[in-house]
Coordinates of C-alpha atoms in Angstrom, one line a residue:
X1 CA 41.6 97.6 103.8
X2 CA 44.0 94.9 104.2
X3 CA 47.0 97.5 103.4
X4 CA 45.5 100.0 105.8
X5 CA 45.3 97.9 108.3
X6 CA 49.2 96.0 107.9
X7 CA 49.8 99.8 108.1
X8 CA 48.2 100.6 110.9
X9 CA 50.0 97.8 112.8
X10 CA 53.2 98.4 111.4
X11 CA 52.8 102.1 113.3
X12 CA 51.2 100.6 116.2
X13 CA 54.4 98.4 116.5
X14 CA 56.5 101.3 115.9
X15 CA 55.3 102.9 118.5
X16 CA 55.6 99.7 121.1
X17 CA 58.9 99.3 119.9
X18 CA 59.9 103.2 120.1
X19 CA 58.2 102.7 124.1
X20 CA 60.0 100.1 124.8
X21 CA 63.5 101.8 123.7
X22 CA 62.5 104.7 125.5
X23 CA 61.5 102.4 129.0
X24 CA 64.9 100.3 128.2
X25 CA 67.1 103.4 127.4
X26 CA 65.3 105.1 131.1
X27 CA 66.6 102.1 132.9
X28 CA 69.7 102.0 132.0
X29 CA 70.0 105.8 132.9
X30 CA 69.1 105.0 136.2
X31 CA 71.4 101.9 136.6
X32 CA 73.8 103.4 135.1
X33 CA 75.1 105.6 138.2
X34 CA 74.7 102.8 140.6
X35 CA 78.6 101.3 140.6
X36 CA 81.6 103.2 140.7
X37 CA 82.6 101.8 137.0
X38 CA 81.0 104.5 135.2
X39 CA 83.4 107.1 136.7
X40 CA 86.5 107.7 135.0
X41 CA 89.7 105.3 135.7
X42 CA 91.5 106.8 139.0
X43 CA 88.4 108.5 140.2
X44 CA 89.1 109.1 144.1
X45 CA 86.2 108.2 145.9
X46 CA 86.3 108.8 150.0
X47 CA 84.8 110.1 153.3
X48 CA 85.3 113.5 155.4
X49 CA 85.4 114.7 158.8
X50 CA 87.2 117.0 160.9
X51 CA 89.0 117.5 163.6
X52 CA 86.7 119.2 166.1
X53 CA 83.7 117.8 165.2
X54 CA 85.4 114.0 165.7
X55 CA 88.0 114.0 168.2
X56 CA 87.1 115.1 171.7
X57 CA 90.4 114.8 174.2
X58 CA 89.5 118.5 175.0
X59 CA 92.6 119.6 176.6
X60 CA 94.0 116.3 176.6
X61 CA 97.8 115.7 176.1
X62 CA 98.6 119.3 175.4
X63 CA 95.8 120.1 173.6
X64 CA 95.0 124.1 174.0
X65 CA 92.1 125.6 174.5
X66 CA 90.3 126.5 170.9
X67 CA 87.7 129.5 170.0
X68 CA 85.5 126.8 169.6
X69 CA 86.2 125.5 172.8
X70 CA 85.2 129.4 174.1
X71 CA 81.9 129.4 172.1
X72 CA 80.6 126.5 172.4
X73 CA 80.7 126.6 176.1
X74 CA 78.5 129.8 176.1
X75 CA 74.6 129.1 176.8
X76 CA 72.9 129.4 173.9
X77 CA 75.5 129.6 171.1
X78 CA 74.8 126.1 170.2
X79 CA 71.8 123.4 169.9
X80 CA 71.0 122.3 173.1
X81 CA 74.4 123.4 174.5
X82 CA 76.4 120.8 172.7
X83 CA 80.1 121.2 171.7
X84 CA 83.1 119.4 170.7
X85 CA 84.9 118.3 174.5
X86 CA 84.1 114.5 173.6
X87 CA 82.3 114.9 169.9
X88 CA 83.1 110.8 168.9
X89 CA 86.2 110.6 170.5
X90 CA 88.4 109.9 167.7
X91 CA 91.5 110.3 169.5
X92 CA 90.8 107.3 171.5
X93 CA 89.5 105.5 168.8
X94 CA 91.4 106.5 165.5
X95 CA 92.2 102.6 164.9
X96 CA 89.0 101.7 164.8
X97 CA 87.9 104.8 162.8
X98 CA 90.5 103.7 159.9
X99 CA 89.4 100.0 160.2
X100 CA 85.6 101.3 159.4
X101 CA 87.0 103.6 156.3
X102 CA 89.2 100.3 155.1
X103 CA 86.1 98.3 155.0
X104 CA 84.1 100.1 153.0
X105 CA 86.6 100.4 150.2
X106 CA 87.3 104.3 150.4
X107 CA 90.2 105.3 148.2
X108 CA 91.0 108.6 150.1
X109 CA 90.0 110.3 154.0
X110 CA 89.3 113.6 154.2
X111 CA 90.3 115.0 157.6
X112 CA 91.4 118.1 159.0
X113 CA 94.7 118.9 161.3
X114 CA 93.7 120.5 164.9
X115 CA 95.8 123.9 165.0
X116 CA 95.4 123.6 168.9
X117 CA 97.0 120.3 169.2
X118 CA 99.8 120.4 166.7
X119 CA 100.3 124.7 168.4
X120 CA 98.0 124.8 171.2
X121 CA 99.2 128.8 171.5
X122 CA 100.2 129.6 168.1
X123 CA 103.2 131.3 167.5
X124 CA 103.4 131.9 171.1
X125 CA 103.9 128.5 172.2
X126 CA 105.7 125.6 171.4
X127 CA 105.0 122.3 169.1
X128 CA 103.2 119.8 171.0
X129 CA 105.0 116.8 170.4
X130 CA 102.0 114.5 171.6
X131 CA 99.9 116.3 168.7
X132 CA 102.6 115.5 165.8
X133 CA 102.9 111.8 167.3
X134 CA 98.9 111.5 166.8
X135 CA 98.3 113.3 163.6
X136 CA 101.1 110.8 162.2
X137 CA 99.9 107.8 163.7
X138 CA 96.7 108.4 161.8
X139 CA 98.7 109.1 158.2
X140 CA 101.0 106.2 159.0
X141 CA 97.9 103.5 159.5
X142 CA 95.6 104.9 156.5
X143 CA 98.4 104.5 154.2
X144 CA 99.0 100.8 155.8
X145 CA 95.6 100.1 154.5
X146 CA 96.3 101.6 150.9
X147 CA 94.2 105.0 151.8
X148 CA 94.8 107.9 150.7
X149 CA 95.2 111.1 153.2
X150 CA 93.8 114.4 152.1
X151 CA 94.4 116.4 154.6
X152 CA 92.9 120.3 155.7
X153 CA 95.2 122.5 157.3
X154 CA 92.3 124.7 159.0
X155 CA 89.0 123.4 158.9
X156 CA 87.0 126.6 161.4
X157 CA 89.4 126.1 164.9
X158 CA 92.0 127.8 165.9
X159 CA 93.9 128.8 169.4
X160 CA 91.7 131.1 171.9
X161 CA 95.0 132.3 171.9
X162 CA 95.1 134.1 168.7
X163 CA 91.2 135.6 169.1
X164 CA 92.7 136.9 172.7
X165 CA 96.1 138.4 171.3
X166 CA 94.5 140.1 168.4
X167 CA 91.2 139.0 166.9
X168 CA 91.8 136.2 164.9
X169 CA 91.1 136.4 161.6
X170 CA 90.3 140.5 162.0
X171 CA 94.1 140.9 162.2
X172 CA 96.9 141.0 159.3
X173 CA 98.7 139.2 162.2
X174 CA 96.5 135.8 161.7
X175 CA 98.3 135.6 158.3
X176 CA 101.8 134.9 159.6
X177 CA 100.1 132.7 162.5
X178 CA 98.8 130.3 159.8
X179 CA 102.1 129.9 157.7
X180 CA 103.9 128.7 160.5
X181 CA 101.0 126.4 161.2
X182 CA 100.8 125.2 157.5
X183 CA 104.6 125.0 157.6
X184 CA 104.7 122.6 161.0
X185 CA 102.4 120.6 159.0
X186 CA 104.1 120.7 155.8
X187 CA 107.5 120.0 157.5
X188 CA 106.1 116.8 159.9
X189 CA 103.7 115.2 157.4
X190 CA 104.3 116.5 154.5
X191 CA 106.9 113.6 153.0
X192 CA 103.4 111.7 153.1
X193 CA 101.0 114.1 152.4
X194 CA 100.1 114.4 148.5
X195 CA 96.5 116.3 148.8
X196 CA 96.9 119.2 150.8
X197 CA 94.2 122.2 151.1
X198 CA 95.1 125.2 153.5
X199 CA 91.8 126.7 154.8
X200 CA 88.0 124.9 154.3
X201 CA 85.1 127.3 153.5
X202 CA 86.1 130.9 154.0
X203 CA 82.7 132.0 152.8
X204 CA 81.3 130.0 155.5
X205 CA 83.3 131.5 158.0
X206 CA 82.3 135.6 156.9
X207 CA 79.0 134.8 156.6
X208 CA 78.6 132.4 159.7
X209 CA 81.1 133.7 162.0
X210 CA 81.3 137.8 161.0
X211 CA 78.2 138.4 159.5
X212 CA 75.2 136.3 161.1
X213 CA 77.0 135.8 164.4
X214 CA 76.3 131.7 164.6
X215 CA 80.4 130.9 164.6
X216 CA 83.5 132.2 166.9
X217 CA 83.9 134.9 167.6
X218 CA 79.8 135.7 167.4
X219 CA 79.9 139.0 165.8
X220 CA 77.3 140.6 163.5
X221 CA 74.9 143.7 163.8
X222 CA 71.3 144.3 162.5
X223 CA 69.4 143.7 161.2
X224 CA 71.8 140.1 160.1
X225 CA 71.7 139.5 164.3
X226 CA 72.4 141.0 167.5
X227 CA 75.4 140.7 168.7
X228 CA 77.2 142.6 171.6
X229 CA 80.1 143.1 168.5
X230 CA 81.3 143.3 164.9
X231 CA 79.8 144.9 162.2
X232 CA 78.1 142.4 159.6
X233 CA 78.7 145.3 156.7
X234 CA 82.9 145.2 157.2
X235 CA 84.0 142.3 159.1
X236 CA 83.2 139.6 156.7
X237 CA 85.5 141.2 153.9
X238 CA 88.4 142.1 156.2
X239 CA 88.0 138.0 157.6
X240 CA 87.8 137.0 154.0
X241 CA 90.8 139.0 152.9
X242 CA 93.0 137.8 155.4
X243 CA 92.3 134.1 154.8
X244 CA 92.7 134.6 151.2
X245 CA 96.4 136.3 151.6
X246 CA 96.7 133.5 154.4
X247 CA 96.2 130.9 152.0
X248 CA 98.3 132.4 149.3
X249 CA 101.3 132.4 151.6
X250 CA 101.0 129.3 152.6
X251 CA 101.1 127.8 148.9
X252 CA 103.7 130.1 147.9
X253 CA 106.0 128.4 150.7
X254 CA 104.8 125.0 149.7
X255 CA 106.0 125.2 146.3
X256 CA 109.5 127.0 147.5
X257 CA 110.6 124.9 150.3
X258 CA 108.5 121.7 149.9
X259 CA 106.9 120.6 147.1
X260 CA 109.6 119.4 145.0
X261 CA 110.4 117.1 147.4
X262 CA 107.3 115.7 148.5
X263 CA 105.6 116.0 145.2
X264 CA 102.2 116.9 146.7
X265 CA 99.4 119.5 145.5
X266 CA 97.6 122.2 146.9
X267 CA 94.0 123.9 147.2
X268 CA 90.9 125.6 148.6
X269 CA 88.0 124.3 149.8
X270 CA 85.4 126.9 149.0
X271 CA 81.2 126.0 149.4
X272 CA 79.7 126.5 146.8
X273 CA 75.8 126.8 147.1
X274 CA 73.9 126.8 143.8
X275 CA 71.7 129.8 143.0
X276 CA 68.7 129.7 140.8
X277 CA 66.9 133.4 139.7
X278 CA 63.5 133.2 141.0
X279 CA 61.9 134.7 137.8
X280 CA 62.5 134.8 134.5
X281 CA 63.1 138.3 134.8
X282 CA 66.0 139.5 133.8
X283 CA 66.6 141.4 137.1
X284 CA 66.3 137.6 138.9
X285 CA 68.5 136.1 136.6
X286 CA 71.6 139.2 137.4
X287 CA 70.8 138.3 141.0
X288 CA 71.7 135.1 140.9
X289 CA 74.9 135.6 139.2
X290 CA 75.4 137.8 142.1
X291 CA 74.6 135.9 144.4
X292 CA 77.6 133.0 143.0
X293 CA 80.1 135.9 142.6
X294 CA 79.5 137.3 146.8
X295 CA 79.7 134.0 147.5
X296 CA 81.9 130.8 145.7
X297 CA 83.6 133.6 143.6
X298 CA 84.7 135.8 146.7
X299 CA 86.9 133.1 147.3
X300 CA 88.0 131.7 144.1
X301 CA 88.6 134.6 142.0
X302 CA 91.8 135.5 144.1
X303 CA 93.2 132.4 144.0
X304 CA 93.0 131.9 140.5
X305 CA 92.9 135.4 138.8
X306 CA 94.6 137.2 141.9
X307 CA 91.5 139.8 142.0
X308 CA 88.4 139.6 143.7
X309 CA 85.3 139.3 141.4
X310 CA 84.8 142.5 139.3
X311 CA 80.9 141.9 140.4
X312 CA 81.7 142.4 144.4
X313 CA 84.1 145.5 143.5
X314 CA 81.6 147.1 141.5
X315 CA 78.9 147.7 144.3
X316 CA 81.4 147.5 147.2
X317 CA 83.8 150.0 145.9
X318 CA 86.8 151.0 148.4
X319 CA 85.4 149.2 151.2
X320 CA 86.3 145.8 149.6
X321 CA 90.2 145.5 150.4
X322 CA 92.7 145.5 147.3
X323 CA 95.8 143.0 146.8
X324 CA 98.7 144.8 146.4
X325 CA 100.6 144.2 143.4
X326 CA 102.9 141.6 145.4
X327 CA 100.0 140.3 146.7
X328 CA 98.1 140.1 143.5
X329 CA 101.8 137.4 142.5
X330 CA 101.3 135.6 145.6
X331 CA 97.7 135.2 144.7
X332 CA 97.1 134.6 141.3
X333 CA 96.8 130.5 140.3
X334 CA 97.7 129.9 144.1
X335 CA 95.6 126.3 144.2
X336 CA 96.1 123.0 142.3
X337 CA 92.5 122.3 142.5
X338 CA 89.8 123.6 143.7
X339 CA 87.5 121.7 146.5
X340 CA 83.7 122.1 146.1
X341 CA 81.5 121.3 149.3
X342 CA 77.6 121.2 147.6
X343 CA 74.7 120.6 149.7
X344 CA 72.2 123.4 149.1
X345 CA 70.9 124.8 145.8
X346 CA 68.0 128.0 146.4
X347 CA 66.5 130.6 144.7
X348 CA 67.9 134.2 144.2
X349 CA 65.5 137.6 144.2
X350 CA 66.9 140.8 143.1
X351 CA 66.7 143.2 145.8
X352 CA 68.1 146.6 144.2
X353 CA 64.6 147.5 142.6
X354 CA 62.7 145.7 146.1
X355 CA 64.3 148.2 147.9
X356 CA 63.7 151.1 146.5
X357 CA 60.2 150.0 145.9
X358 CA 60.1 150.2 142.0
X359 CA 57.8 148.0 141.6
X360 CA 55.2 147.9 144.5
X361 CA 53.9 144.3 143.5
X362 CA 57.3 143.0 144.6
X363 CA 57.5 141.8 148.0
X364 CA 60.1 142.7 150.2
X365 CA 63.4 141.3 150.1
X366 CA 64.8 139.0 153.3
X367 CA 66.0 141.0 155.9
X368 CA 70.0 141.9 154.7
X369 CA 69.1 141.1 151.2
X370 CA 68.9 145.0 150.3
X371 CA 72.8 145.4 151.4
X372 CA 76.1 145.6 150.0
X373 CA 77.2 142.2 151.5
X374 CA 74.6 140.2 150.1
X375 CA 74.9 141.6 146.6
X376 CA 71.6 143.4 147.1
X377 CA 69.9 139.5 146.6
X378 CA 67.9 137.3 148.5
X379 CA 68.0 134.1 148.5
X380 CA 64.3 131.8 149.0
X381 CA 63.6 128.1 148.9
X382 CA 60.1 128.5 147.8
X383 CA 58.6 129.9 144.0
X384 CA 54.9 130.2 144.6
X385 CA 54.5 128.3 147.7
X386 CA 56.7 125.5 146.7
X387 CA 60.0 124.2 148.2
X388 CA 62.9 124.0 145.8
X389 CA 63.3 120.3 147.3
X390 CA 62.8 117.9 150.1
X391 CA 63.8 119.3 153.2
X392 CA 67.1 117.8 154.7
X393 CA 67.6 118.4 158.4
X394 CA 69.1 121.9 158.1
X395 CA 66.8 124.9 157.3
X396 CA 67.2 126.0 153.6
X397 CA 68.9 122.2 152.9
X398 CA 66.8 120.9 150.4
X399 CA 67.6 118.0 148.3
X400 CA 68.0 119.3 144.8
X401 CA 70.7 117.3 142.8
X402 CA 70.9 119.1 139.4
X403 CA 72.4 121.7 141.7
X404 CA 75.6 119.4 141.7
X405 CA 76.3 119.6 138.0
X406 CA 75.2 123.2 138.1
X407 CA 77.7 123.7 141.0
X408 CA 80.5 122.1 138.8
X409 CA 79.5 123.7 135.4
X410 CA 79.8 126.9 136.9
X411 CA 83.1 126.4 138.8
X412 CA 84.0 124.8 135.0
X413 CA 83.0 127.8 133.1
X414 CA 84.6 130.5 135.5
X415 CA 88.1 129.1 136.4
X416 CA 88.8 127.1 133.0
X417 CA 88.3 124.1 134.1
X418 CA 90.5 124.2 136.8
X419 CA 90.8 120.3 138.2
X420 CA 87.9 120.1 140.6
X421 CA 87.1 117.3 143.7
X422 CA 83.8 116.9 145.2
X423 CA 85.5 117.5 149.0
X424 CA 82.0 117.6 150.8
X425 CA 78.4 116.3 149.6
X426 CA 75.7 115.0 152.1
X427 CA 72.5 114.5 153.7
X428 CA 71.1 115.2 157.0
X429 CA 67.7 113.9 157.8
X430 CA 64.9 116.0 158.5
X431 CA 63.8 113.2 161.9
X432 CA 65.8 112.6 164.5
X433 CA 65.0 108.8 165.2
X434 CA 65.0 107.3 168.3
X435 CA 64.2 103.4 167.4
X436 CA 67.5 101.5 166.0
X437 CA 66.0 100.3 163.4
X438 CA 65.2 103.6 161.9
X439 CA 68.0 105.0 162.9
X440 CA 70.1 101.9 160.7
X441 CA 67.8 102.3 157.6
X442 CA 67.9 105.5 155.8
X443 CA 67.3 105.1 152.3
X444 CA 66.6 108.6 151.7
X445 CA 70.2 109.3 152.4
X446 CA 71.3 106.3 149.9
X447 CA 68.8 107.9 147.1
X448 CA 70.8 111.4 147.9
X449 CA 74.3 110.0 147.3
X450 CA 72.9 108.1 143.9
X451 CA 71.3 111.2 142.4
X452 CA 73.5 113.5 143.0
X453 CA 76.4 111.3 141.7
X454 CA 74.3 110.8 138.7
X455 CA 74.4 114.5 138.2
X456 CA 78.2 114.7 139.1
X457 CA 78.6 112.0 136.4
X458 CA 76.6 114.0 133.8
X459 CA 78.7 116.9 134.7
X460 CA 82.1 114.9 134.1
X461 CA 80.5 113.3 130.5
X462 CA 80.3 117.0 129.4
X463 CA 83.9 117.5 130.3
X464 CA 84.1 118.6 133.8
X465 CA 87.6 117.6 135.2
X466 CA 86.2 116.8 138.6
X467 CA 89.0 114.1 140.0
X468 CA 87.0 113.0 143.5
X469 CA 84.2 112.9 145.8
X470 CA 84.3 112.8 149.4
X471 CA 80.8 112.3 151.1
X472 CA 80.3 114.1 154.1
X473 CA 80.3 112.3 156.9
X474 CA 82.0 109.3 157.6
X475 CA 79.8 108.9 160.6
X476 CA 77.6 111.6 162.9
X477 CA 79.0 114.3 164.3
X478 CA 79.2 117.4 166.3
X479 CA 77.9 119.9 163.8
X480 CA 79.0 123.3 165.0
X481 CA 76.2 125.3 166.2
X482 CA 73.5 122.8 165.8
X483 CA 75.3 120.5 168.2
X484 CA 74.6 116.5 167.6
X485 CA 71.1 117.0 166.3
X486 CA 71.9 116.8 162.9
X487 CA 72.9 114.1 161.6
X488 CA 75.0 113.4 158.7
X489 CA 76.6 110.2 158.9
X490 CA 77.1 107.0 157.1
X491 CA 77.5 105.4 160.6
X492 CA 75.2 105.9 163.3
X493 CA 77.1 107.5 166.7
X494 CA 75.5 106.2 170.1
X495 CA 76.5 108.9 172.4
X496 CA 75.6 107.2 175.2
X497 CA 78.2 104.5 174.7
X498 CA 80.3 105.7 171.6
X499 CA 79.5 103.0 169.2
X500 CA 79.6 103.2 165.8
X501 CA 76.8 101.8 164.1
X502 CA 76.4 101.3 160.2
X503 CA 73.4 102.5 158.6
X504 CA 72.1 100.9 155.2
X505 CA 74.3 104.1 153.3
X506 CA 77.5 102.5 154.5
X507 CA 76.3 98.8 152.9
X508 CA 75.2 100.6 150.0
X509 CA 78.7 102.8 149.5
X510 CA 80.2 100.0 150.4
X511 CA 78.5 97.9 147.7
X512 CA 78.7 101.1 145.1
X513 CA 82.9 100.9 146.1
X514 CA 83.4 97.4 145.3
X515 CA 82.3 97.6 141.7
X516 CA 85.1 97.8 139.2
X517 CA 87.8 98.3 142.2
X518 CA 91.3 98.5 141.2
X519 CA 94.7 98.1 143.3
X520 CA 94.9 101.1 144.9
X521 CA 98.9 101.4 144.2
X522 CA 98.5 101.0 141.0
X523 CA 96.4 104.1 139.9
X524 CA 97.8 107.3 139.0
X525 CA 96.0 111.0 138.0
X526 CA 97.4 113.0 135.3
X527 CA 96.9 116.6 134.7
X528 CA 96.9 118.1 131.1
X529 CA 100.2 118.6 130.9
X530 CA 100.7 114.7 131.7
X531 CA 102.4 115.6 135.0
X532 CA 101.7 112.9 137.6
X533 CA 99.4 113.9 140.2
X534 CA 98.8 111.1 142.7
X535 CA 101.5 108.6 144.2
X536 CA 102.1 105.2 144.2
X537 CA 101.5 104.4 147.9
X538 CA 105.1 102.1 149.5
X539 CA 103.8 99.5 152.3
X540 CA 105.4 97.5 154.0
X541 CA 105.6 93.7 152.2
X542 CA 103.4 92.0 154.9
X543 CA 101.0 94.9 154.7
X544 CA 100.8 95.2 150.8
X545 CA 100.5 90.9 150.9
X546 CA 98.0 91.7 153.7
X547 CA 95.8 94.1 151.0
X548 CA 96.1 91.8 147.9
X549 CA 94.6 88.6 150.0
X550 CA 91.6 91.3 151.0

């Protein structure tokens, strides 16, 4: 009895102990993503805007007049008829903008060039001098305060101009129009410019802009919208193709004329939104690796393989566009890196048995599901009446953070591990708050940021070569066609006075930045090969004396 019951304690220990482990070992899973220290030496942590959502001066020192402009100045294109005239006024207040990034500790800003105010008519018009001398101001004080700029060429505006002449991105012609844009950049910021990408979410753009009709030029046909033009079947791959051969170009020049002098790399900023098969079927499961492929692949395929992905090809036949066999050079491993903006993960249905009513059980697919340019898939944020996530303030946002190290993984697996940066993760909240102290406090944005950066971690751990993460946004902003009522901001934007106000994300990024930092001059990325892919950043003496006493 006495045996049995030393036994039966020993177990009952056991098991204690084996709880205890389990509660200990749970903790420090969750702690373990809360400081920067657990990401790899040289990690770049930063913010993003861009340059029509922040700036305002609309036509203001030679600034042109942008598609954007155009659209948003229609009635009813955007959310309560907002649009991008004053947005935060950055261009006033780009000082204080850099003053807010320097205090939280960011290593790197994410910001995008305005095509209108460096060419405010394209190729037909000259360089406005007044846009260079703001766009270098900007470079010249972030790397005063040791921070990093990573700078988009095209991040969705472009001169009226160009939509006027010949369509925009419709026309062949938009290709040349964009070198010479990349190459003013690349010529007056470019000696301190070491991040580069050429065009931010062309997949976005198709499906936004060509297909659904939301984005300039507002074209699309049933039953994706309707629209008094475009055709929602056509006009997203002929948009797609140009601003792939676009990009192309625009690297190839960059590595003939410039980069061995300025020592910078290149990429793409492509969306990539996670897809999930609704079933276990296997007819679910193919549709959601069609759904990646006429989406994140459409765009990433070229640029690595030179082709688009065999999956698009094979239902869109001769209507999608071929490279030609120059093209297909110019193309093939034309990025660095590739940047990956995650902030949606959903479900995917097949749609090629829903639509011919195979099974009768199944319901019907979302309207445009059953065609060509959707991959014959749907996508759904509900499985039996259940969300996917929390909803977010944009409709089919929901929070869902294994999606980030599924995002990753897959852009790992396709492309070889091709180096990766998180250019774009964040959260909008579902309220629109109206008392300050609401508005300030937003935890659920803080318990975004943690989990999906423990999921990015995880993804890293398993040997992802992600080298960044920029969260989306530095502070609120003007968020294309739903205007200013989303809000995705680390600071608070008072739009009745300007000010920036933090929120608690800022305090806590700040806080998350601080742990483990290192002199920001003194870290340097290597690739595989060894080859050195960040810079050692040259201040002035007072400046780098001003840094070390911070």
């Amino acid at each position: 009895m006495i045996k049995k019951s030393k036994m039966g304690l020993t177990i009952k220990l056991s098991i204690v102990i084996v709880l205890l482990l389990l509660l200990v070992s749970a903790s420090i899973s969750c702690n373990a993503f809360s400081t920067r220290s657990h990401f790899p030496d040289g990690f770049i942590f930063g913010a993003a805007t861009s340059a029509y959502q922040i700036e305002g001066a609309y036509l203001e020192d030679g600034n042109g007049l942008s598609n954007w402009d155009v659209f948003s100045g229609t009635n009813g294109s955007t959310t309560e008829g907002g649009n991008g005239y004053i947005a935060d006024d950055d261009y006033h207040r780009f000082l204080e903008d850099i003053e807010i990034l320097h205090s939280l500790g960011v290593d790197a800003y994410r910001f995008s060039i305005s095509w209108t105010r460096v060419l405010p008519k394209g190729k037909f018009g000259e360089v406005n001098p007044l846009g260079i001398l703001f766009y270098q101001k900007i470079i010249d004080n972030l790397l005063l305060r040791g921070i990093k700029p990573f700078v988009t060429i095209h991040h969705f505006d472009y001169p009226q101009e160009l939509e006027d002449r010949y369509g925009g991105w419709l026309s062949p012609l938009m290709q040349e129009d964009f070198v010479y844009f990349a190459e003013t950049c690349f010529r007056n910021f470019g000696d301190r410019i070491k991040y580069w990408t050429t065009i931010n979410e062309p997949n976005i753009v198709a499906m936004m802009a060509y297909e659904r009709g939301l984005f300039p030029p507002g074209h699309c046909s049933l039953p994706f919208g309707n629209c008094s033009a475009g055709n929602s079947d056509i006009e997203p791959l002929v948009a797609v193709h140009n601003m792939m051969l676009a990009h192309g170009k625009a690297v190839k020049l960059y590595r003939e004329r410039f980069k061995a002098k300025q020592g910078g790399i290149i990429g793409i900023v492509v969306n990539v939104l996670m897809y999930e098969p609704l079933t276990d079927d296997e007819i679910d499961k193919a549709a959601a690796e069609r759904s990646l492929a006429f989406d994140a692949a459409w765009v990433l395929d070229p640029v690595v393989f030179g082709e688009y992905p065999p999956e698009m090809r094979r239902i869109h036949g001769n209507q999608l566009p071929n490279f030609t066999t120059d093209e297909k050079m110019i193309m093939k491993d034309s990025v660095d890196f590739i940047g990956i903006n995650h902030y949606a993960t959903l479900y995917a249905k097949d749609c090629i048995y829903s639509s011919c009513k195979c099974d009768p059980l199944d319901s019907s697919c979302v309207p445009g599901g059953d065609r060509s340019i959707r991959g014959f898939a749907s996508s759904v944020s509900e499985r039996e009446g259940i969300p996917i996530g929390e909803p977010t303030g944009i409709f089919r946002f929901f929070v869902v953070p294994r999606g980030m190290k599924e995002a990753v993984d897959y852009v790992k697996r396709r492309y070889h591990n091709k180096p990766m940066f998180i250019t774009e993760n964040g959260y909008s909240s579902p309220n629109n708050p109206v008392e300050i102290n609401e508005i300030k406090d937003d935890q659920k944005r803080v318990e975004y940021h943690k989990a999906y950066l423990s999921y990015l971690l995880q993804a890293i751990r398993n040997g992802a070569d992600v080298r960044g993460y920029f969260i989306w946004s530095l502070m609120d902003n003007f968020e294309w066609n739903s205007g200013y009522k989303v809000k995705f901001g680390l600071y608070y934007v008072d739009y009745r006075t300007l000010a920036r106000i933090p929120r608690s994300s800022s305090v806590w990024y700040k806080d998350f930045l601080s742990n483990n930092a290192k002199a920001k001059n003194e870290i340097l990325l290597k690739n595989k090969d060894g080859i050195n892919l960040q810079y050692q950043v040259i201040r002035p003496e007072e400046a780098r004396k001003m840094y070390s006493e911070a």
